Amino acid sequence: MFAEKACSLIKELSRCEEGLPPYNIELVKEVCTEIKQLHEQNKEDGAIVANESEIAGNVNPLYPTLRIGSAAVKRNIRCLLAYHYNRLRTLRTMRWQFGSILPPDIKTNLSSDEIDWFSKYSSCLGKYMRSIGEDGLNLCLDLRPPKSLYIEVKCLIDYGKFELSDGTVLLLKKDSRHYLPRSECEELITQGVFHHIV
Amino acid sequence: MFVEDFKTDFYEFLAGKRVFLMVHYDIDSICACKILQSLLKYRNILYTVAVIQRLEDLKRAYVENCEDVQYFILLNCGGTIDIVEELEPEEEKVFFILDSHRPIDVCNIYSTDQVRLLTRPEEDALVPEFNDIFRDQSESENESDSDSDNEGRASKRRRLGEEAILKRRENRLWEENRNKLLFEYSQFTYYARASAIFMFEYAWKLNKEDKDLLWLAIIALTEQLIFGKIEHTQYILEMEALRAHCTRLQHKSNDTDVLTSLKILFEKDLRLTLYRHWTVEHSLKYSMFTAIRMKLWTLKGDKKIHELLADMGLPLAQSRQHFKSMDLQLRKEFHSSLEKLSEKYGLQDIEFTSFILQYGYQHKYCASDIVFALIAILEASPRDKKPEELFNLALDCLSRNKKEIIDNAIEKAKIVAKSLFKTVQNALDMKQIINAGPFVYYIVQEGCLDWYMFSHQHILLLLSQFVLKAYVSMSRNKKASTLPLIISVPKNIENGTCILIGIPPVCETSPRNFFGKAFEQAAEKMNCEANCDYFDTSYIEIYSKDRTRFFDALAALLN
């Protein structure tokens, strides 16, 4: 059936809503060849129809075939667009979540064009953020307003000494609890040193 | 020195500073710590929490952090030792101490600035006057110098003036008086009001109390009752005060949604371990209270339980069901029918008043349930868990949304109750509780099944109370109720050390414990290596090979 492969492409994407599945280059290529084939077919059929319509005024039996062919092409194109657009959308939210450097396991799932797009988007965003205010503003922080400026955290490993931005020094030992400014902890939480206690 | 005004001298004082919390490893401290944490959060005071089990931990935590932190808060530790001497802190370090262990070291009381006690002095504590125990150092030093000079230079010929002799005599008298006062003051170790209750009252004064904090104070109080740390009258007094808070807070709040409302109910409870979460038969059998009153370790006692159940009209099949799955009618009547029969079976005072926390439909726990669950987490967990981990788990267990942690802990607590009972039964059957004259003792052998569990402070305390009461109820010796008990449990098999606990005799109504001093003196007398760095000095760690000699020394001392 026409457009079956394109449909499975979409299904594959929708199955993993959270992350990004690997860019399925083979299937995309197959869909493209299908489009090409259909296009060729349509062209041939179209030529026949055009020739015959000049001869006789009655309804040509090739009309439905022609219609279905062009509908399948359109559908294939729509599916491809949707596939790429949705991947880019996920990628954009990831830029806000993870910052300009993507985790390696996600990066391997991208196509080269997507990596290109990502770096361009990053630089655009970076440029915009630098232009706000006097010395820029990081819009990626605190996407949702924090409930409190300070949070309680549990230290997961023996980290050693850690200096806060105001100069005080902490000794971080495994399983010790600390109450610290949120901004200081964020980095260590993403590094897996701290666990946020809710 | 005692902190006079909590708000200005502690709370406002610490605002904007970084503090280091040292929390002792017990339930009261955990509750107090949780209340304090919520107070500190209101003022955005940065803190770090460390768990302290022994003096050694306290010292290590201090050394590791003294460079970076200026203010230390000690919960349930450090009050009974001379902080300045033990830690040798620099002048600008400040220690705030909230400790329910008594007696407080006099040096801490009379420290001018560095050590600040958050408790209030008890009226009956008989703290010696400052002038009776401290003197101007230079004065006495001069004298001792001149004394040694006198002796050193063969000045026997020189006649001492009458004045000097008088002065010396006065000195000697003063010293004798000092030693006597100090001995009287520190003779007994005991527990005062729970730290969590102090903390809750401070929160109340700061107008920052709520029902969650009240519940923590209730748990701390219940813990003191269950472990016999306070007298029953004191419990009732404290409980009435908390009850007043409870009604006040209940009226104050406006959460009417049944699903999310938090209710603390004041209710009568039974002295049966975890019966709401267990089967009636097991709970009756393994609770310390019923076991002792009905001598359940004997065959006769076993029959008595069935008799009691029959009298109550509780079918056996039902009594072996989980309490929650029993017939509604029987469940409702359980309380009253047990009360009615209590006289007949010698179970007077089986009821006591307590509190129940209800949150939504599912979460309904009695204060004593939580205490047993916490103790099971803290002391009956697998050996590979570190105390810090368990401490964090216990803190989690106290928050409302972690139901599965509580339920797991309750399952563990049942195992603890069973093994306590079985150990006592075993000890009685094998006649392992031995009378040594002025005291009785029981030695938990190394090969014993649950020795590791008993090497923890609180479970050991429960075991010792259970053993002593059971011994007294079985003994033909009329004096049995006047004998104190010592239990020895292996602590570290590789090093060959064991931990000893001493508890006062059954006939004593007050839980004041004299073993702290006795252990210290016995160890001194026989010159053995003893490790008494527990904050509760009625525990001591010695080498197992010294044990027999140690008991002999104790017997000689107590005779």
CSV table of C-alpha atoms in Angstrom, one decimal, chain B residues 105-295:
chain,number,residue,atom,x,y,z
B,105,ASP,CA,28.3,18.9,82.9
B,106,VAL,CA,28.9,21.8,85.3
B,107,CYS,CA,31.6,23.3,83.1
B,108,ASN,CA,28.9,23.7,80.4
B,109,ILE,CA,26.5,25.3,82.8
B,110,TYR,CA,29.1,27.9,84.0
B,111,SER,CA,30.7,28.5,80.7
B,112,THR,CA,30.4,32.2,80.1
B,113,ASP,CA,30.0,32.4,76.3
B,114,GLN,CA,31.2,29.5,74.3
B,115,VAL,CA,28.7,26.9,75.4
B,116,ARG,CA,25.1,27.9,75.4
B,117,LEU,CA,22.5,25.5,76.7
B,118,LEU,CA,19.0,25.7,75.2
B,119,THR,CA,17.3,23.8,77.9
B,120,ARG,CA,16.0,25.1,81.2
B,121,PRO,CA,17.6,23.9,84.4
B,122,GLU,CA,15.3,21.5,86.2
B,123,GLU,CA,14.2,22.5,89.6
B,124,ASP,CA,15.3,19.4,91.3
B,125,ALA,CA,18.7,19.1,89.6
B,126,LEU,CA,20.7,20.5,92.6
B,127,VAL,CA,23.4,22.1,90.4
B,128,PRO,CA,26.3,22.9,92.7
B,129,GLU,CA,26.9,26.6,93.2
B,130,PHE,CA,29.7,28.2,91.2
B,131,ASN,CA,31.8,29.1,94.2
B,132,ASP,CA,31.6,25.6,95.5
B,133,ILE,CA,33.3,24.0,92.6
B,134,PHE,CA,35.4,26.7,90.9
B,135,ARG,CA,38.1,28.9,92.3
B,136,ASP,CA,40.4,31.5,91.1
B,137,GLN,CA,43.0,29.4,89.2
B,138,SER,CA,46.0,31.6,90.0
B,139,GLU,CA,45.3,31.5,93.7
B,140,SER,CA,45.3,27.7,93.9
B,141,GLU,CA,48.2,27.4,91.5
B,142,ASN,CA,50.3,29.7,93.6
B,143,GLU,CA,49.6,27.5,96.6
B,144,SER,CA,50.3,24.3,94.9
B,145,ASP,CA,53.6,25.8,93.6
B,146,SER,CA,54.6,26.9,97.1
B,147,ASP,CA,53.5,23.5,98.3
B,148,SER,CA,55.8,21.7,96.0
B,149,ASP,CA,58.5,24.1,96.8
B,150,ASN,CA,58.2,23.4,100.4
B,151,GLU,CA,58.4,19.7,100.0
B,152,GLY,CA,61.1,19.9,97.3
B,153,ARG,CA,63.6,21.9,99.4
B,154,ALA,CA,63.6,19.7,102.4
B,155,SER,CA,62.2,22.4,104.4
B,156,LYS,CA,60.9,20.2,107.1
B,157,ARG,CA,62.7,22.3,109.5
B,158,ARG,CA,61.0,25.4,108.5
B,159,ARG,CA,58.0,25.7,110.7
B,160,LEU,CA,54.8,26.5,109.0
B,161,GLY,CA,53.0,29.4,110.2
B,162,GLU,CA,49.7,28.9,111.8
B,163,GLU,CA,48.0,30.8,109.1
B,164,ALA,CA,49.3,28.6,106.4
B,165,ILE,CA,48.1,25.5,108.1
B,166,LEU,CA,44.7,27.0,108.5
B,167,LYS,CA,44.6,27.9,104.9
B,168,ARG,CA,45.6,24.4,103.9
B,169,ARG,CA,43.0,22.9,106.0
B,170,GLU,CA,40.4,25.2,104.5
B,171,ASN,CA,41.6,24.2,101.1
B,172,ARG,CA,41.3,20.5,102.0
B,173,LEU,CA,37.8,20.9,103.3
B,174,TRP,CA,36.8,22.9,100.3
B,175,GLU,CA,38.1,20.2,98.0
B,176,GLU,CA,36.3,17.5,99.9
B,177,ASN,CA,33.1,19.4,99.8
B,178,ARG,CA,33.6,20.0,96.1
B,179,ASN,CA,34.1,16.3,95.4
B,180,LYS,CA,31.1,15.4,97.4
B,181,LEU,CA,28.9,17.9,95.7
B,182,LEU,CA,30.1,16.8,92.3
B,183,PHE,CA,29.5,13.2,93.1
B,184,GLU,CA,26.0,13.8,94.4
B,185,TYR,CA,25.3,15.9,91.3
B,186,SER,CA,26.6,13.3,88.8
B,187,GLN,CA,25.7,10.2,90.7
B,188,PHE,CA,22.7,9.3,88.7
B,189,THR,CA,22.2,9.6,85.0
B,190,TYR,CA,18.7,10.1,83.7
B,191,TYR,CA,16.7,11.7,81.0
B,192,ALA,CA,14.9,15.0,81.2
B,193,ARG,CA,12.2,16.4,79.0
B,194,ALA,CA,12.5,15.4,75.4
B,195,SER,CA,14.4,17.8,73.2
B,196,ALA,CA,11.7,17.7,70.6
B,197,ILE,CA,9.2,19.1,73.1
B,198,PHE,CA,11.5,21.9,73.9
B,199,MET,CA,11.9,22.6,70.2
B,200,PHE,CA,8.2,22.5,69.7
B,201,GLU,CA,7.6,25.0,72.4
B,202,TYR,CA,10.2,27.3,70.9
B,203,ALA,CA,8.4,27.0,67.6
B,204,TRP,CA,5.2,27.8,69.3
B,205,LYS,CA,6.8,30.9,70.9
B,206,LEU,CA,8.0,32.0,67.5
B,207,ASN,CA,4.4,31.4,66.2
B,208,LYS,CA,5.7,28.9,63.6
B,209,GLU,CA,4.2,25.7,65.0
B,210,ASP,CA,1.8,23.5,63.1
B,211,LYS,CA,0.3,20.1,63.4
B,212,ASP,CA,3.2,18.3,61.7
B,213,LEU,CA,5.6,19.7,64.3
B,214,LEU,CA,3.2,18.8,67.1
B,215,TRP,CA,3.2,15.3,65.8
B,216,LEU,CA,7.0,15.1,66.0
B,217,ALA,CA,6.9,16.3,69.6
B,218,ILE,CA,4.3,13.6,70.4
B,219,ILE,CA,6.5,10.9,68.9
B,220,ALA,CA,9.4,12.0,71.0
B,221,LEU,CA,7.3,11.9,74.1
B,222,THR,CA,5.9,8.5,73.3
B,223,GLU,CA,9.4,7.2,72.7
B,224,GLN,CA,10.4,8.3,76.2
B,225,LEU,CA,7.5,6.4,77.6
B,226,ILE,CA,8.1,3.2,75.6
B,227,PHE,CA,11.7,3.1,76.6
B,228,GLY,CA,11.0,4.0,80.2
B,229,LYS,CA,13.1,7.1,80.1
B,230,ILE,CA,10.7,9.1,82.1
B,231,GLU,CA,8.2,8.4,84.9
B,232,HIS,CA,4.6,7.9,84.0
B,233,THR,CA,3.4,10.9,85.9
B,234,GLN,CA,5.8,13.1,83.9
B,235,TYR,CA,4.4,11.5,80.8
B,236,ILE,CA,0.9,12.4,81.8
B,237,LEU,CA,1.8,16.0,82.5
B,238,GLU,CA,3.6,16.5,79.3
B,239,MET,CA,0.8,14.8,77.4
B,240,GLU,CA,-1.8,17.1,78.8
B,241,ALA,CA,0.2,20.1,77.6
B,242,LEU,CA,0.5,18.6,74.1
B,243,ARG,CA,-3.2,17.8,74.1
B,244,ALA,CA,-4.0,21.4,74.7
B,245,HIS,CA,-1.8,22.4,71.8
B,246,CYS,CA,-3.6,19.7,69.8
B,247,THR,CA,-7.1,21.1,70.3
B,248,ARG,CA,-5.9,24.6,69.7
B,249,LEU,CA,-4.2,23.7,66.4
B,250,GLN,CA,-7.2,21.7,65.3
B,251,HIS,CA,-9.5,24.7,65.7
B,252,LYS,CA,-7.1,27.0,64.1
B,253,SER,CA,-6.8,25.1,60.9
B,254,ASN,CA,-9.4,25.2,58.2
B,255,ASP,CA,-8.7,22.1,56.1
B,256,THR,CA,-12.0,20.5,55.9
B,257,ASP,CA,-11.3,18.2,52.9
B,258,VAL,CA,-11.3,14.7,54.3
B,259,LEU,CA,-8.8,13.5,51.7
B,260,THR,CA,-6.0,15.9,52.6
B,261,SER,CA,-6.8,17.0,56.1
B,262,LEU,CA,-4.4,16.1,58.8
B,263,LYS,CA,-6.0,15.2,62.1
B,264,ILE,CA,-4.3,14.4,65.4
B,265,LEU,CA,-6.7,12.5,67.6
B,266,PHE,CA,-6.3,12.1,71.3
B,267,GLU,CA,-7.2,8.5,72.1
B,268,LYS,CA,-6.8,5.6,74.5
B,269,ASP,CA,-4.2,3.1,73.3
B,270,LEU,CA,-3.3,-0.4,74.5
B,271,ARG,CA,0.1,-1.5,75.6
B,272,LEU,CA,0.1,-4.0,72.8
B,273,THR,CA,2.9,-3.8,70.3
B,274,LEU,CA,1.6,-2.7,66.8
B,275,TYR,CA,-1.8,-4.5,67.3
B,276,ARG,CA,-3.4,-2.4,64.6
B,277,HIS,CA,-1.0,-3.7,62.1
B,278,TRP,CA,-0.7,-7.3,63.3
B,279,THR,CA,-2.9,-10.2,64.3
B,280,VAL,CA,-4.4,-10.0,67.8
B,281,GLU,CA,-2.9,-13.3,68.8
B,282,HIS,CA,0.7,-12.3,67.9
B,283,SER,CA,0.4,-8.9,69.4
B,284,LEU,CA,-0.9,-10.3,72.7
B,285,LYS,CA,1.9,-12.8,72.7
B,286,TYR,CA,4.9,-10.7,71.8
B,287,SER,CA,4.1,-7.5,73.7
B,288,MET,CA,6.3,-7.0,76.7
B,289,PHE,CA,3.4,-5.9,78.9
B,290,THR,CA,1.1,-8.9,78.4
B,291,ALA,CA,4.1,-11.3,78.2
B,292,ILE,CA,5.2,-10.3,81.7
B,293,ARG,CA,1.8,-10.1,83.3
B,294,MET,CA,0.6,-13.5,82.0
B,295,LYS,CA,4.1,-15.2,81.9
